[in-house]
CSV table of C-alpha atoms in Angstrom, one decimal:
chain,number,residue,atom,x,y,z
A,1,UNK,CA,-24.8,26.1,1.4
A,2,UNK,CA,-21.7,27.7,2.7
A,3,UNK,CA,-18.8,25.6,3.9
A,4,UNK,CA,-18.9,24.9,7.6
A,5,UNK,CA,-16.8,27.3,9.8
A,6,UNK,CA,-13.3,26.1,10.6
A,7,UNK,CA,-14.0,26.4,14.3
A,8,UNK,CA,-16.9,24.0,14.0
A,9,UNK,CA,-15.0,20.8,13.2
A,10,UNK,CA,-12.7,20.6,16.2
A,11,UNK,CA,-15.6,21.3,18.5
A,12,UNK,CA,-17.7,18.6,16.9
A,13,UNK,CA,-14.8,16.2,16.9
A,14,UNK,CA,-14.2,16.8,20.6
A,15,UNK,CA,-17.9,16.4,21.3
A,16,UNK,CA,-18.2,13.1,19.4
A,17,UNK,CA,-15.0,11.5,20.4
A,18,UNK,CA,-15.0,11.6,24.2
A,19,UNK,CA,-12.5,9.2,25.8
A,20,UNK,CA,-13.6,6.1,27.6
A,21,UNK,CA,-12.1,3.1,29.4
A,22,UNK,CA,-9.6,0.9,27.5
A,23,UNK,CA,-11.1,-1.6,25.1
A,24,UNK,CA,-9.6,-5.1,24.6
A,25,UNK,CA,-6.3,-5.1,22.9
A,26,UNK,CA,-5.0,-1.9,24.5
A,27,UNK,CA,-7.0,0.5,22.4
A,28,UNK,CA,-9.1,3.2,24.0
A,29,UNK,CA,-12.6,3.3,22.7
A,30,UNK,CA,-15.1,6.2,22.6
A,31,UNK,CA,-18.0,6.1,24.9
A,32,UNK,CA,-20.2,4.6,22.1
A,33,UNK,CA,-18.0,1.6,21.8
A,34,UNK,CA,-18.3,0.4,25.4
A,35,UNK,CA,-21.9,1.4,26.1
A,36,UNK,CA,-24.3,-1.4,27.1
A,37,UNK,CA,-27.3,0.2,25.4
A,38,UNK,CA,-26.4,-0.8,21.9
A,39,UNK,CA,-27.4,-4.1,20.2
A,40,UNK,CA,-25.0,-5.6,17.7
A,41,UNK,CA,-26.7,-6.9,14.5
A,42,UNK,CA,-24.9,-9.1,11.9
A,43,UNK,CA,-25.6,-8.8,8.2
A,44,UNK,CA,-24.2,-11.2,5.6
A,45,UNK,CA,-23.8,-10.8,1.8
A,46,UNK,CA,-21.8,-12.6,-0.9
A,47,UNK,CA,-18.6,-10.7,0.0
A,48,UNK,CA,-18.8,-9.5,3.6
A,49,UNK,CA,-20.1,-10.2,7.0
A,50,UNK,CA,-20.9,-6.9,8.6
A,51,UNK,CA,-21.9,-6.0,12.2
A,52,UNK,CA,-23.8,-2.9,13.1
A,53,UNK,CA,-24.3,-1.3,16.5
A,54,UNK,CA,-27.8,0.2,17.1
A,55,UNK,CA,-25.9,2.7,19.2
A,56,UNK,CA,-25.5,5.3,16.5
A,57,UNK,CA,-26.4,2.9,13.7
A,58,UNK,CA,-22.6,2.5,13.2
A,59,UNK,CA,-20.7,-0.1,11.2
A,60,UNK,CA,-18.5,-1.6,13.9
A,61,UNK,CA,-17.1,-4.7,12.2
A,62,UNK,CA,-16.6,-6.0,8.7
A,63,UNK,CA,-15.1,-9.3,7.6
A,64,UNK,CA,-14.1,-9.9,4.0
A,65,UNK,CA,-15.3,-13.4,3.1
A,66,UNK,CA,-13.1,-13.7,0.0
A,67,UNK,CA,-9.9,-12.7,1.9
A,68,UNK,CA,-8.5,-14.8,4.7
A,69,UNK,CA,-6.4,-13.5,7.6
A,70,UNK,CA,-2.9,-14.6,8.3
A,71,UNK,CA,-3.8,-17.4,10.7
A,72,UNK,CA,-3.4,-21.0,9.6
A,73,UNK,CA,-7.2,-21.3,9.4
A,74,UNK,CA,-7.5,-18.4,7.0
A,75,UNK,CA,-10.5,-17.0,8.8
A,76,UNK,CA,-12.2,-14.1,7.0
A,77,UNK,CA,-10.1,-11.0,7.2
A,78,UNK,CA,-11.4,-8.3,9.6
A,79,UNK,CA,-11.0,-4.7,8.4
A,80,UNK,CA,-13.4,-2.9,10.7
A,81,UNK,CA,-13.1,-4.6,14.1
A,82,UNK,CA,-14.8,-4.3,17.5
A,83,UNK,CA,-12.0,-5.9,19.5
A,84,UNK,CA,-9.3,-3.4,18.3
A,85,UNK,CA,-11.9,-0.7,17.6
A,86,UNK,CA,-12.1,0.4,14.1
A,87,UNK,CA,-15.5,1.7,13.1
A,88,UNK,CA,-17.4,3.9,10.5
A,89,UNK,CA,-19.7,6.5,12.2
A,90,UNK,CA,-21.9,9.4,11.2
A,91,UNK,CA,-24.3,11.8,12.7
A,92,UNK,CA,-25.5,15.5,12.9
A,93,UNK,CA,-23.7,18.5,14.3
A,94,UNK,CA,-24.5,22.2,14.7
A,95,UNK,CA,-27.9,21.5,16.3
A,96,UNK,CA,-27.4,20.9,20.0
A,97,UNK,CA,-28.8,17.5,21.0
A,98,UNK,CA,-29.4,16.3,17.4
A,99,UNK,CA,-28.9,12.5,16.7
A,100,UNK,CA,-25.3,11.4,16.3
A,101,UNK,CA,-23.2,8.2,16.6
A,102,UNK,CA,-23.9,8.1,20.4
A,103,UNK,CA,-27.7,8.0,19.9
A,104,UNK,CA,-29.5,4.7,20.3
A,105,UNK,CA,-31.3,3.9,17.1
A,106,UNK,CA,-33.9,1.4,16.0
A,107,UNK,CA,-33.2,-1.2,13.3
A,108,UNK,CA,-36.4,-1.2,11.1
A,109,UNK,CA,-35.3,-3.5,8.3
A,110,UNK,CA,-36.0,-7.2,8.6
A,111,UNK,CA,-33.4,-8.8,6.2
A,112,UNK,CA,-30.2,-10.1,7.7
A,113,UNK,CA,-28.8,-11.9,4.6
A,114,UNK,CA,-28.5,-11.1,0.9
A,115,UNK,CA,-31.0,-13.5,-0.6
A,116,UNK,CA,-30.1,-15.9,-3.4
A,117,UNK,CA,-30.7,-14.1,-6.7
A,118,UNK,CA,-31.1,-10.7,-5.0
A,119,UNK,CA,-28.8,-7.9,-6.1
A,120,UNK,CA,-29.0,-5.7,-3.0
A,121,UNK,CA,-29.7,-5.7,0.7
A,122,UNK,CA,-31.0,-2.7,2.7
A,123,UNK,CA,-30.2,-2.1,6.4
A,124,UNK,CA,-32.2,0.8,7.8
A,125,UNK,CA,-31.9,2.5,11.2
A,126,UNK,CA,-34.1,5.3,12.7
A,127,UNK,CA,-33.3,7.6,15.6
A,128,UNK,CA,-35.8,8.9,18.1
A,129,UNK,CA,-36.8,12.5,17.8
A,130,UNK,CA,-34.0,14.7,19.3
A,131,UNK,CA,-33.9,18.5,19.2
A,132,UNK,CA,-36.9,18.3,16.8
A,133,UNK,CA,-34.9,16.2,14.3
A,134,UNK,CA,-35.1,12.5,13.3
A,135,UNK,CA,-32.2,10.8,11.5
A,136,UNK,CA,-32.7,7.8,9.3
A,137,UNK,CA,-29.7,5.9,8.0
A,138,UNK,CA,-30.0,3.4,5.2
A,139,UNK,CA,-27.1,1.2,4.2
A,140,UNK,CA,-27.4,-0.6,0.8
A,141,UNK,CA,-25.1,-3.5,0.1
A,142,UNK,CA,-24.8,-4.6,-3.6
A,143,UNK,CA,-23.8,-8.0,-4.8
A,144,UNK,CA,-20.2,-8.2,-5.9
A,145,UNK,CA,-19.3,-4.8,-4.5
A,146,UNK,CA,-17.3,-3.5,-1.4
A,147,UNK,CA,-18.9,-0.1,-1.9
A,148,UNK,CA,-21.8,0.4,0.5
A,149,UNK,CA,-24.3,3.1,-0.5
A,150,UNK,CA,-25.4,5.1,2.6
A,151,UNK,CA,-28.3,7.5,2.6
A,152,UNK,CA,-28.9,9.9,5.5
A,153,UNK,CA,-32.4,11.4,5.7
A,154,UNK,CA,-33.1,14.2,8.2
A,155,UNK,CA,-36.7,14.8,9.1
A,156,UNK,CA,-37.7,18.0,10.9
A,157,UNK,CA,-40.5,16.9,13.2
A,158,UNK,CA,-40.2,20.1,15.4
A,159,UNK,CA,-41.8,23.5,15.1
A,160,UNK,CA,-38.8,25.6,14.0
A,161,UNK,CA,-36.5,25.4,11.0
A,162,UNK,CA,-33.1,23.7,11.5
A,163,UNK,CA,-29.9,23.7,9.5
A,164,UNK,CA,-27.7,20.8,10.7
A,165,UNK,CA,-24.5,19.5,9.2
A,166,UNK,CA,-23.7,15.8,8.5
A,167,UNK,CA,-20.4,14.4,9.7
A,168,UNK,CA,-18.9,11.1,8.3
A,169,UNK,CA,-15.9,9.7,10.2
A,170,UNK,CA,-13.7,6.7,10.6
A,171,UNK,CA,-12.3,5.9,14.0
A,172,UNK,CA,-9.4,3.5,14.4
A,173,UNK,CA,-6.8,2.5,17.0
A,174,UNK,CA,-3.1,3.2,16.1
A,175,UNK,CA,-2.0,-0.4,15.8
A,176,UNK,CA,0.2,-1.5,12.8
A,177,UNK,CA,-1.0,-4.9,11.7
A,178,UNK,CA,1.4,-7.7,10.8
A,179,UNK,CA,2.4,-7.8,7.2
A,180,UNK,CA,3.2,-4.1,6.7
A,181,UNK,CA,6.0,-5.0,4.4
A,182,UNK,CA,9.8,-5.0,4.8
A,183,UNK,CA,11.3,-1.6,5.3
A,184,UNK,CA,13.6,-1.7,2.3
A,185,UNK,CA,14.0,1.0,-0.4
A,186,UNK,CA,12.1,3.4,1.9
A,187,UNK,CA,9.6,2.6,4.6
A,188,UNK,CA,7.1,-0.2,4.8
A,189,UNK,CA,3.6,0.4,3.5
A,190,UNK,CA,1.6,3.2,5.2
A,191,UNK,CA,-0.9,2.8,8.1
A,192,UNK,CA,-2.9,5.8,9.0
A,193,UNK,CA,-5.4,8.4,7.8
A,194,UNK,CA,-5.7,10.0,4.4
A,195,UNK,CA,-7.5,13.0,3.0
A,196,UNK,CA,-7.9,13.8,-0.6
A,197,UNK,CA,-9.3,17.0,-2.4
A,198,UNK,CA,-8.2,19.0,-5.3
A,199,UNK,CA,-6.4,21.6,-3.2
A,200,UNK,CA,-4.0,19.2,-1.5
A,201,UNK,CA,-4.4,16.0,-3.6
A,202,UNK,CA,-3.7,12.8,-1.8
A,203,UNK,CA,-2.3,13.6,1.7
A,204,UNK,CA,-1.3,10.9,4.3
A,205,UNK,CA,-2.1,11.8,7.9
A,206,UNK,CA,0.2,9.8,10.2
A,207,UNK,CA,-0.8,8.8,13.7
A,208,UNK,CA,2.5,10.1,15.0
A,209,UNK,CA,1.6,13.6,13.6
A,210,UNK,CA,-1.8,13.5,15.1
A,211,UNK,CA,-0.2,12.7,18.5
A,212,UNK,CA,1.4,16.2,18.3
A,213,UNK,CA,-1.6,18.2,16.9
A,214,UNK,CA,-4.7,17.9,14.8
A,215,UNK,CA,-4.5,18.1,11.0
A,216,UNK,CA,-3.8,21.7,10.0
A,217,UNK,CA,-3.6,21.4,6.2
A,218,UNK,CA,-6.2,22.9,3.8
A,219,UNK,CA,-9.5,21.7,5.3
A,220,UNK,CA,-12.2,23.4,3.3
A,221,UNK,CA,-12.9,22.2,-0.2
A,222,UNK,CA,-15.6,21.5,-2.8
A,223,UNK,CA,-14.7,17.9,-3.4
A,224,UNK,CA,-12.8,14.9,-1.9
A,225,UNK,CA,-12.9,12.1,0.6
A,226,UNK,CA,-11.4,10.7,3.8
A,227,UNK,CA,-9.9,7.2,4.4
A,228,UNK,CA,-8.1,4.9,6.8
A,229,UNK,CA,-5.3,2.9,5.2
A,230,UNK,CA,-3.4,-0.2,6.1
A,231,UNK,CA,-1.4,-2.8,4.2
A,232,UNK,CA,-3.6,-4.3,1.4
A,233,UNK,CA,-7.0,-2.9,2.8
A,234,UNK,CA,-8.7,0.4,3.4
A,235,UNK,CA,-11.9,2.1,4.4
A,236,UNK,CA,-13.2,5.4,3.0
A,237,UNK,CA,-16.2,7.8,3.1
A,238,UNK,CA,-16.9,9.1,-0.4
A,239,UNK,CA,-19.2,11.7,-1.9
A,240,UNK,CA,-18.5,12.0,-5.7
A,241,UNK,CA,-20.8,15.0,-6.2
A,242,UNK,CA,-19.0,18.4,-5.7
A,243,UNK,CA,-20.1,20.6,-2.9
A,244,UNK,CA,-18.7,22.4,0.2
A,245,UNK,CA,-17.2,20.2,2.9
A,246,UNK,CA,-14.6,20.5,5.7
A,247,UNK,CA,-12.1,17.8,6.7
A,248,UNK,CA,-10.7,17.0,10.0
A,249,UNK,CA,-8.3,14.5,11.6
A,250,UNK,CA,-7.2,14.3,15.2
A,251,UNK,CA,-6.3,12.0,18.1
A,252,UNK,CA,-9.4,11.8,20.3
A,253,UNK,CA,-7.9,9.6,23.0
A,254,UNK,CA,-4.6,7.8,23.6
A,255,UNK,CA,-4.0,5.3,20.8
A,256,UNK,CA,-7.3,6.3,19.1
A,257,UNK,CA,-7.6,8.5,16.0
A,258,UNK,CA,-10.4,9.8,13.8
A,259,UNK,CA,-10.5,11.2,10.3
A,260,UNK,CA,-13.7,12.7,8.9
A,261,UNK,CA,-15.5,15.2,6.8
A,262,UNK,CA,-18.5,17.5,7.6
A,263,UNK,CA,-21.1,18.3,4.9
A,264,UNK,CA,-23.5,21.2,5.3
A,265,UNK,CA,-27.2,20.3,4.7
A,266,UNK,CA,-29.9,22.5,3.4
A,267,UNK,CA,-32.2,24.2,5.9
A,268,UNK,CA,-35.0,21.9,6.9
A,269,UNK,CA,-38.4,23.5,7.5
A,270,UNK,CA,-40.9,22.0,10.0
A,271,UNK,CA,-42.5,18.9,8.4
A,272,UNK,CA,-39.9,18.7,5.6
A,273,UNK,CA,-36.8,16.5,5.1
A,274,UNK,CA,-33.4,16.6,3.5
A,275,UNK,CA,-31.4,13.7,2.0
A,276,UNK,CA,-27.7,13.1,1.6
A,277,UNK,CA,-26.2,10.2,-0.4
A,278,UNK,CA,-22.7,8.9,0.3
A,279,UNK,CA,-20.6,5.8,-0.2
A,280,UNK,CA,-18.7,3.8,2.4
A,281,UNK,CA,-16.0,1.7,1.0
A,282,UNK,CA,-14.5,-1.1,3.1
A,283,UNK,CA,-12.4,-3.6,1.3
A,284,UNK,CA,-9.2,-4.6,-0.5
A,285,UNK,CA,-7.0,-2.1,-2.4
A,286,UNK,CA,-7.8,-3.4,-5.8
A,287,UNK,CA,-6.5,-0.7,-8.0
A,288,UNK,CA,-9.1,-0.8,-10.9
A,289,UNK,CA,-12.0,-1.0,-8.5
A,290,UNK,CA,-10.7,1.9,-6.4
A,291,UNK,CA,-10.2,4.1,-9.5
A,292,UNK,CA,-13.7,3.5,-10.6
A,293,UNK,CA,-15.2,4.6,-7.2
A,294,UNK,CA,-13.8,8.1,-6.9
A,295,UNK,CA,-11.1,10.4,-8.2
A,296,UNK,CA,-7.8,9.7,-6.6
A,297,UNK,CA,-9.0,6.7,-4.6
A,298,UNK,CA,-6.5,4.3,-6.3
A,299,UNK,CA,-3.8,6.3,-4.5
A,300,UNK,CA,-4.6,4.4,-1.4
A,301,UNK,CA,-2.5,1.6,-2.9
A,302,UNK,CA,0.9,2.6,-1.5
A,303,UNK,CA,3.7,2.7,-4.1
A,304,UNK,CA,6.1,4.8,-2.1
A,305,UNK,CA,8.1,7.4,-4.1
A,306,UNK,CA,7.9,5.5,-7.4
A,307,UNK,CA,4.2,5.8,-8.2
A,308,UNK,CA,4.7,7.2,-11.7
A,309,UNK,CA,6.7,4.0,-12.7
A,310,UNK,CA,4.9,1.5,-10.5
A,311,UNK,CA,1.4,2.1,-12.0
A,312,UNK,CA,2.3,1.1,-15.6
A,313,UNK,CA,4.4,-1.9,-14.2
A,314,UNK,CA,1.3,-3.1,-12.3
A,315,UNK,CA,-0.8,-2.7,-15.4
A,316,UNK,CA,1.6,-4.8,-17.4
A,317,UNK,CA,1.8,-7.4,-14.5
A,318,UNK,CA,-2.0,-7.5,-14.4
A,319,UNK,CA,-2.3,-8.1,-18.1
A,320,UNK,CA,0.2,-11.0,-18.0
A,321,UNK,CA,-1.7,-12.5,-15.1
A,322,UNK,CA,-4.9,-12.3,-17.0
A,323,UNK,CA,-3.3,-14.4,-19.8
A,324,UNK,CA,-1.6,-17.1,-17.6
A,325,UNK,CA,-3.6,-17.1,-14.4
A,326,UNK,CA,-0.6,-17.4,-12.0
A,327,UNK,CA,1.0,-14.4,-10.2
A,328,UNK,CA,4.3,-16.2,-9.7
A,329,UNK,CA,4.8,-16.9,-13.4
A,330,UNK,CA,3.5,-13.4,-14.2
A,331,UNK,CA,6.4,-12.0,-12.1
A,332,UNK,CA,8.9,-14.2,-14.0
A,333,UNK,CA,7.6,-13.0,-17.4
A,334,UNK,CA,7.5,-9.4,-16.3
A,335,UNK,CA,11.2,-9.5,-15.2
A,336,UNK,CA,12.0,-11.2,-18.5
A,337,UNK,CA,10.3,-8.4,-20.4
A,338,UNK,CA,12.1,-5.8,-18.4
A,339,UNK,CA,15.4,-7.5,-19.2
A,340,UNK,CA,14.5,-7.5,-22.9
A,341,UNK,CA,13.7,-3.8,-22.7
A,342,UNK,CA,17.0,-3.0,-21.1
A,343,UNK,CA,19.0,-5.5,-23.1
A,344,UNK,CA,21.1,-2.9,-24.9
A,345,UNK,CA,21.9,-0.9,-21.7
A,346,UNK,CA,22.8,-4.1,-19.9
A,347,UNK,CA,24.9,-5.3,-22.8
A,348,UNK,CA,26.9,-2.0,-22.7
A,349,UNK,CA,27.5,-2.4,-18.9
A,350,UNK,CA,28.5,-6.1,-19.1
A,351,UNK,CA,30.9,-5.4,-22.0
A,352,UNK,CA,32.6,-2.8,-19.8
A,353,UNK,CA,32.8,-5.4,-17.0
A,354,UNK,CA,34.1,-8.0,-19.3
A,355,UNK,CA,36.8,-5.7,-20.7
A,356,UNK,CA,37.7,-4.6,-17.2
A,357,UNK,CA,38.0,-8.3,-16.2
A,358,UNK,CA,40.2,-9.0,-19.2
A,359,UNK,CA,42.7,-6.2,-18.4
A,360,UNK,CA,42.5,-6.6,-14.7
A,361,UNK,CA,45.7,-8.8,-14.4
A,362,UNK,CA,47.7,-6.1,-16.2
A,363,UNK,CA,46.3,-3.5,-13.9
A,364,UNK,CA,47.2,-5.6,-10.8
A,365,UNK,CA,50.7,-6.1,-12.1
A,366,UNK,CA,51.0,-2.3,-12.8
A,367,UNK,CA,49.8,-1.4,-9.3
A,368,UNK,CA,52.4,-3.7,-7.8
A,369,UNK,CA,55.2,-2.5,-10.0
A,370,UNK,CA,54.5,1.2,-9.6
A,371,UNK,CA,53.1,1.3,-6.1
A,372,UNK,CA,55.7,3.9,-5.1
A,373,UNK,CA,55.0,6.1,-8.1
A,374,UNK,CA,51.3,6.9,-7.9
A,375,UNK,CA,51.4,9.6,-10.6
A,376,UNK,CA,53.1,7.4,-13.1
A,377,UNK,CA,50.8,4.5,-12.2
A,378,UNK,CA,47.7,6.7,-12.9
A,379,UNK,CA,49.1,7.8,-16.3
A,380,UNK,CA,49.9,4.2,-17.2
A,381,UNK,CA,46.4,3.0,-16.2
A,382,UNK,CA,44.8,5.8,-18.3
A,383,UNK,CA,46.9,4.8,-21.3
A,384,UNK,CA,45.9,1.1,-20.9
A,385,UNK,CA,42.2,2.0,-20.7
A,386,UNK,CA,42.5,4.1,-23.8
A,387,UNK,CA,44.4,1.4,-25.8
A,388,UNK,CA,41.9,-1.3,-24.8
A,389,UNK,CA,38.9,1.0,-25.2
A,390,UNK,CA,37.8,0.4,-21.6
A,391,UNK,CA,35.6,2.9,-19.7
A,392,UNK,CA,35.9,2.1,-15.9
A,393,UNK,CA,32.6,3.8,-15.3
A,394,UNK,CA,30.9,2.3,-18.3
A,395,UNK,CA,29.4,-0.5,-16.2
A,396,UNK,CA,27.8,1.9,-13.7
A,397,UNK,CA,25.6,4.3,-15.6
A,398,UNK,CA,23.4,1.7,-17.4
A,399,UNK,CA,22.7,-0.1,-14.2
A,400,UNK,CA,22.0,3.1,-12.3
A,401,UNK,CA,19.4,4.1,-14.9
A,402,UNK,CA,17.5,0.8,-14.3
A,403,UNK,CA,17.4,1.0,-10.5
A,404,UNK,CA,14.2,3.1,-10.3
A,405,UNK,CA,12.3,0.6,-12.4
A,406,UNK,CA,13.3,-2.3,-10.3
A,407,UNK,CA,12.6,-0.4,-7.0
A,408,UNK,CA,9.1,0.5,-8.5
A,409,UNK,CA,8.5,-3.2,-9.3
A,410,UNK,CA,9.5,-4.0,-5.7
A,411,UNK,CA,6.7,-1.7,-4.5
A,412,UNK,CA,4.2,-3.2,-6.9
A,413,UNK,CA,4.9,-6.6,-5.5
A,414,UNK,CA,4.8,-5.4,-2.0
A,415,UNK,CA,1.5,-3.5,-2.3
A,416,UNK,CA,-0.6,-5.7,-4.6
A,417,UNK,CA,-3.4,-7.3,-2.6
A,418,UNK,CA,-4.0,-9.8,-5.4
A,419,UNK,CA,-0.6,-11.3,-4.5
A,420,UNK,CA,-1.7,-12.0,-1.0
A,421,UNK,CA,-2.1,-15.7,-0.3
A,422,UNK,CA,-1.5,-16.4,-4.0
A,423,UNK,CA,0.3,-19.6,-4.8
A,424,UNK,CA,3.1,-20.1,-7.3
A,425,UNK,CA,4.5,-23.7,-7.4
A,426,UNK,CA,5.0,-26.6,-5.0
A,427,UNK,CA,5.9,-25.3,-1.6
A,428,UNK,CA,5.3,-21.6,-2.4
A,429,UNK,CA,1.6,-21.3,-1.4
A,430,UNK,CA,1.7,-17.6,-0.6
A,431,UNK,CA,3.7,-15.1,-2.6
A,432,UNK,CA,3.1,-12.4,0.1
A,433,UNK,CA,4.7,-14.6,2.9
A,434,UNK,CA,8.4,-15.7,3.3
A,435,UNK,CA,9.5,-18.9,1.6
A,436,UNK,CA,8.8,-21.5,4.3
A,437,UNK,CA,11.8,-23.7,3.3
A,438,UNK,CA,14.1,-20.7,2.4
A,439,UNK,CA,14.8,-22.2,-1.0
A,440,UNK,CA,14.4,-19.0,-3.0
A,441,UNK,CA,16.5,-16.9,-0.6
A,442,UNK,CA,19.3,-19.5,-0.7
A,443,UNK,CA,19.3,-19.6,-4.5
A,444,UNK,CA,19.2,-15.8,-4.5
A,445,UNK,CA,22.3,-15.7,-2.3
A,446,UNK,CA,24.2,-18.1,-4.5
A,447,UNK,CA,23.2,-16.2,-7.6
A,448,UNK,CA,24.5,-12.9,-6.0
A,449,UNK,CA,27.8,-14.6,-5.3
A,450,UNK,CA,28.0,-15.9,-8.9
A,451,UNK,CA,27.5,-12.4,-10.1
A,452,UNK,CA,30.5,-11.2,-8.1
A,453,UNK,CA,32.6,-14.0,-9.6
A,454,UNK,CA,31.7,-12.8,-13.1
A,455,UNK,CA,32.7,-9.2,-12.4
A,456,UNK,CA,36.2,-7.8,-12.4
A,457,UNK,CA,37.9,-7.8,-9.0
A,458,UNK,CA,38.8,-4.3,-7.7
A,459,UNK,CA,42.6,-3.7,-7.6
A,460,UNK,CA,42.3,-2.9,-3.9
A,461,UNK,CA,42.3,-6.2,-1.9
A,462,UNK,CA,40.0,-4.7,0.8
A,463,UNK,CA,37.4,-3.7,-1.9
A,464,UNK,CA,37.7,-7.2,-3.4
A,465,UNK,CA,36.8,-8.7,0.0
A,466,UNK,CA,33.9,-6.3,0.4
A,467,UNK,CA,32.5,-7.4,-3.0
A,468,UNK,CA,32.1,-10.9,-1.6
A,469,UNK,CA,30.9,-9.8,1.8
A,470,UNK,CA,28.2,-7.3,0.7
A,471,UNK,CA,26.0,-9.9,-1.2
A,472,UNK,CA,26.0,-12.1,1.9
A,473,UNK,CA,25.0,-9.3,4.2
A,474,UNK,CA,22.4,-8.1,1.7
A,475,UNK,CA,21.0,-11.6,1.2
A,476,UNK,CA,20.2,-12.0,4.9
A,477,UNK,CA,17.2,-9.6,4.4
A,478,UNK,CA,15.8,-11.8,1.7
A,479,UNK,CA,15.3,-14.8,4.1
A,480,UNK,CA,12.4,-12.7,5.6
A,481,UNK,CA,11.1,-11.0,2.5
A,482,UNK,CA,7.8,-12.2,0.8
A,483,UNK,CA,8.5,-15.0,-1.6
A,484,UNK,CA,7.2,-12.9,-4.6
A,485,UNK,CA,9.9,-10.3,-4.0
A,486,UNK,CA,12.6,-12.9,-3.7
A,487,UNK,CA,11.4,-14.6,-6.8
A,488,UNK,CA,11.6,-11.3,-8.8
A,489,UNK,CA,15.1,-10.6,-7.5
A,490,UNK,CA,16.3,-14.2,-8.2
A,491,UNK,CA,15.0,-14.2,-11.8
A,492,UNK,CA,16.6,-10.8,-12.4
A,493,UNK,CA,19.9,-12.2,-11.1
A,494,UNK,CA,19.8,-15.3,-13.2
A,495,UNK,CA,19.0,-13.3,-16.4
A,496,UNK,CA,21.8,-10.9,-15.6
A,497,UNK,CA,24.3,-13.8,-15.0
A,498,UNK,CA,23.2,-15.4,-18.4
A,499,UNK,CA,23.8,-12.1,-20.3
A,500,UNK,CA,27.1,-11.4,-18.5
A,501,UNK,CA,28.3,-15.0,-19.2
A,502,UNK,CA,27.4,-14.7,-22.9
A,503,UNK,CA,29.2,-11.4,-23.3
A,504,UNK,CA,32.3,-12.7,-21.5
A,505,UNK,CA,32.4,-15.7,-23.9
A,506,UNK,CA,32.0,-13.4,-26.9
A,507,UNK,CA,34.9,-11.2,-25.8
A,508,UNK,CA,37.1,-14.2,-24.8
A,509,UNK,CA,37.2,-13.4,-21.1
A,510,UNK,CA,38.0,-16.3,-18.8
A,511,UNK,CA,35.3,-16.6,-16.1
């Protein structure tokens, strides 16, 4: 089958996403979301509680039973949600009047709960005959999996051949949920649509861009998937088999967006049928599970600009956690391993600092004595540096080389869903939330000030004051950062202080 024409998708999207009155929470829902004709049916498995609307046979709400929300009660986390409007929809286009997600369908399966000992649960919807076609949707939930197998069967019950196309789409309001991460070292984690195929690889589709115009990137491909992404969780329509498809993303109403893909189907003769198999993923961004589902799907886990460094760091953190079973102590050990790996670089930097601190009184005296002779002062300082074998820049380069690794680790801790609601010790019951007693941020601030004390004071009095002020200003952010991030920074500071103190002692520098 040929790829659908480029003109077909916007027309289909406009047809299927007509605006409607505002839904609760300020979102604007499509007509299907507010119609009284549909009946909502709840399905329960070992991992999820899912709600389907017989209007379109759409999945309109999904709660993750193993992941609590951020309320004190830790109620099951809602990813798809009726109140805000976030739904997975599908239907037929290119045959006028064919069944789509605004068609009232009939639930024909009896099971409502995954039975004890059963490995799967089937939920089946059938549409009435429309335009000579009948659409049957079967959702298959499997024990232990967030990937839902979805089969679309098109039966031609008319008298003429038909060649429909199947669309799979996710509709979501534009709200940024709480917990999107602190905007340090770049932006917070991404919320929006995503499209992946071999021509464009992983491409984020921001809601602000869709406010201006529909997605205009490369839309026709032979592979790929679409997704909606938020901090820690995602939904995606997947078809792993290669074949022609066309992608689209657009705003369909104020504060309401859709991202989808259209697959052409084979021509269906009268009395015949055609079947399409896809996967609907709705769940946490667990990197290993995502990578196993589809090529590139693990990119939904947002590592910012430091993906190439963050992935191996997460792998190492995950291996440590597998051994000790506590994410807090895994962070401590990972930072310790990084310090060991960079020990020589750090030692070089700290020796330069120590030597600078040792000669600093002589430099201060020289600056005062030769303050009216800047050229002579510069020459004398260079002579002193040469005699004492001090490189004023020697402390900078080793530290600069390590910055990307520690920013990458920051993104690992910020993006890892396994860290969410994970306890460490005592009062730290959630490494993804701020320290409730602010103990870690206070210790981090003190450690930053201690680092300043161990470093050589700049000759310029104003610079010397700024060295003490900057850690205090920087530390303010950490009082609102997730405890896991503050723990990582505190441990890094303490290890740096220990190494600097030892080197100062070896070189006879008075602290």
